[in-house]
mmCIF file of C-alpha atoms in Angstrom:
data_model
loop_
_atom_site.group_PDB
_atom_site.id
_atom_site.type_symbol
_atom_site.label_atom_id
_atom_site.label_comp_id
_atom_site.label_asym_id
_atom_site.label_seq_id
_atom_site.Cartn_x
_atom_site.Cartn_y
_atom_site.Cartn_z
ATOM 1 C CA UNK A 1314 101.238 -64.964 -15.988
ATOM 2 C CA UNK A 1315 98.181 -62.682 -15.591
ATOM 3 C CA UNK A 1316 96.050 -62.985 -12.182
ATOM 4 C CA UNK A 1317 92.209 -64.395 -11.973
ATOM 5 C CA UNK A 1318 91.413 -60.833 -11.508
ATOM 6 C CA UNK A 1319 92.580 -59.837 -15.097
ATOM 7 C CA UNK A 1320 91.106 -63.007 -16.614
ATOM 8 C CA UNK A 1321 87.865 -62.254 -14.868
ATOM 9 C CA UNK A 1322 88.137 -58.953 -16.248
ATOM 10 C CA UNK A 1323 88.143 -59.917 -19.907
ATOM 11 C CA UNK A 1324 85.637 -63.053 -19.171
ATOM 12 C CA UNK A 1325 82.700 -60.381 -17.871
ATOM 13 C CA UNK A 1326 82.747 -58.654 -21.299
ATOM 14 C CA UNK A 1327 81.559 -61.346 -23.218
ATOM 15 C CA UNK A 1328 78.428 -63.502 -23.538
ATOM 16 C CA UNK A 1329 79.759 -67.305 -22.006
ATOM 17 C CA UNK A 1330 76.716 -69.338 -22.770
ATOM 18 C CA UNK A 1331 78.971 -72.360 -20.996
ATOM 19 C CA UNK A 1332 82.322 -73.754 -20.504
ATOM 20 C CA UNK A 1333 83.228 -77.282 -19.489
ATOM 21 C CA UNK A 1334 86.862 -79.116 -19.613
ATOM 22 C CA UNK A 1335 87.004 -82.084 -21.944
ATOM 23 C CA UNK A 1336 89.573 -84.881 -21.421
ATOM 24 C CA UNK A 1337 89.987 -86.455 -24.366
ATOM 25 C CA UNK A 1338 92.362 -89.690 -25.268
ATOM 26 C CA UNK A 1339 95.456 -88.788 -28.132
ATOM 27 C CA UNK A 1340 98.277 -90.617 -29.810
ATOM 28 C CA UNK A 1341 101.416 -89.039 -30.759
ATOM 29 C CA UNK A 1342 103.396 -89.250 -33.731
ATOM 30 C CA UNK A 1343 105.728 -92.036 -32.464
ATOM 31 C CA UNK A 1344 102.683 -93.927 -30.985
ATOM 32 C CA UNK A 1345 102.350 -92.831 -27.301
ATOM 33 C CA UNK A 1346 99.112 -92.626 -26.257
ATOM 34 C CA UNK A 1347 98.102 -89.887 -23.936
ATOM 35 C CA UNK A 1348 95.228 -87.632 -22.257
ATOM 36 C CA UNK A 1349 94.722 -84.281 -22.803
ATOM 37 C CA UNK A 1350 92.331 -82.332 -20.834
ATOM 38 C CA UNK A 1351 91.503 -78.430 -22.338
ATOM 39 C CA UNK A 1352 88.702 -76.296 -21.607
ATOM 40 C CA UNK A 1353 86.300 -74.906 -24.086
ATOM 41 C CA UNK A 1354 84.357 -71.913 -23.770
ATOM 42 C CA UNK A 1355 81.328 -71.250 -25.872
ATOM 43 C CA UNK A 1356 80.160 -68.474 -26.797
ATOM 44 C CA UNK A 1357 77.029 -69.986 -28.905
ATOM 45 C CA UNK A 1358 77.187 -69.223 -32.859
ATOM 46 C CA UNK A 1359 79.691 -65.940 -32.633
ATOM 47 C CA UNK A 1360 82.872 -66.749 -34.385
ATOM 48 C CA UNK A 1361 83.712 -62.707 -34.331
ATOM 49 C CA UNK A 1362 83.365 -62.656 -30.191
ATOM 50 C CA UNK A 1363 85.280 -66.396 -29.582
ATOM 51 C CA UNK A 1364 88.128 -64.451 -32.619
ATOM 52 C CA UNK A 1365 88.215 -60.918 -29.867
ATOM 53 C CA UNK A 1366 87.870 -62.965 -26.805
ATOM 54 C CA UNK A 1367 91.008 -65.229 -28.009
ATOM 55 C CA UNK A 1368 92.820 -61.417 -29.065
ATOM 56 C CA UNK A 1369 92.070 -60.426 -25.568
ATOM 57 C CA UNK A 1370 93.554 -63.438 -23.918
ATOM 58 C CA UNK A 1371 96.686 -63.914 -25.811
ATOM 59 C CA UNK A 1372 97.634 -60.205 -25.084
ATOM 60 C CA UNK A 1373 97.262 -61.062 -21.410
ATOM 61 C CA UNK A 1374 99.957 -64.379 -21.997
ATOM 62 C CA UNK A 1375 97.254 -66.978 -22.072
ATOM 63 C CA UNK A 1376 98.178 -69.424 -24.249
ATOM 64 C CA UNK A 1377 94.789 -70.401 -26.718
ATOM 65 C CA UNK A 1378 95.120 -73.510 -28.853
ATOM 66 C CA UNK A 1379 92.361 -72.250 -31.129
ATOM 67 C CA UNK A 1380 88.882 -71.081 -31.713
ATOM 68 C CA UNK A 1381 86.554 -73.473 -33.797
ATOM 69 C CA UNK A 1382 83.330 -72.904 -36.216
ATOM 70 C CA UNK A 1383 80.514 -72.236 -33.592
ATOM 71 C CA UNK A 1384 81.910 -69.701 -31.083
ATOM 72 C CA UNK A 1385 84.068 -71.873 -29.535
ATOM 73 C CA UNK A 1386 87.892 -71.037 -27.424
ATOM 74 C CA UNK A 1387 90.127 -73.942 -26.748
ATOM 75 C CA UNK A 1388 92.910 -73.301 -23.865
ATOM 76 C CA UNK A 1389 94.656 -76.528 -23.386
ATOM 77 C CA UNK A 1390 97.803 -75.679 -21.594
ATOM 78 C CA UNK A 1391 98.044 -77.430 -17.964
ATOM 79 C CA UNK A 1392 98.881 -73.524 -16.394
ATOM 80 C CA UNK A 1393 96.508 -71.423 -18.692
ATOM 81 C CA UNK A 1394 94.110 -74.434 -18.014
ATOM 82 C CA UNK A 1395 93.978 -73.917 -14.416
ATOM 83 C CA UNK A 1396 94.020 -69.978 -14.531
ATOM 84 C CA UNK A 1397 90.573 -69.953 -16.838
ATOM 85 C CA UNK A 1398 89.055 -72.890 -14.416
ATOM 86 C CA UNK A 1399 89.440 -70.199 -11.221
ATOM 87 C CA UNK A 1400 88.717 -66.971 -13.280
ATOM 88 C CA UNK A 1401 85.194 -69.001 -14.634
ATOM 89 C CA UNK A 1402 84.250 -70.515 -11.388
ATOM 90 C CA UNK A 1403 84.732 -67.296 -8.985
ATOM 91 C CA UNK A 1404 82.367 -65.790 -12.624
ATOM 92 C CA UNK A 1405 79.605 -67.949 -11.436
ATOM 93 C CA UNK A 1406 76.799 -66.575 -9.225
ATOM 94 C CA UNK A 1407 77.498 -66.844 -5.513
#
């Protein structure tokens, strides 16, 4: 598992225009419903940065569920989750 510090590291280089976690409501295959919570970082309309940013976080171990149209990385794992939340929050200004 990579520290803040590393995750930090990586965040600084690119452009975050914002990030927010999103809890959304799911059903499984046999029915269960559930809640799944991920957090999305956008990067505003730059599918090539979200595609290097993702590179650069799954060589560190962080697990990314995927990038979508519009600059935008999904990390959804509860660990990886929580990693990103500290790394963006000790990111903002002071």
């Amino acid at each position: 598992m990579p520290s803040v510090d590393d995750v930090v590291g990586v965040l600084r280089r690119y452009g975050i225009r914002r990030w927010h976690v999103h809890e959304a409501r799911a059903r499984n295959g046999n029915g269960y419903e559930y809640t799944e919570a991920c957090v999305l970082i956008s990067l505003g309309n730059s599918g090539g940065e979200a595609r290097r940013l993702r590179d650069e976080l799954v060589r560190l171990g962080v697990r990314v569920r995927k990038v979508v149209w519009g600059g935008t990385v999904i990390i959804c794992n509860g660990e990886d989750r929580e990693l990103l939340i500290h790394a963006l929050s000790a990111m903002a200004p002071q």
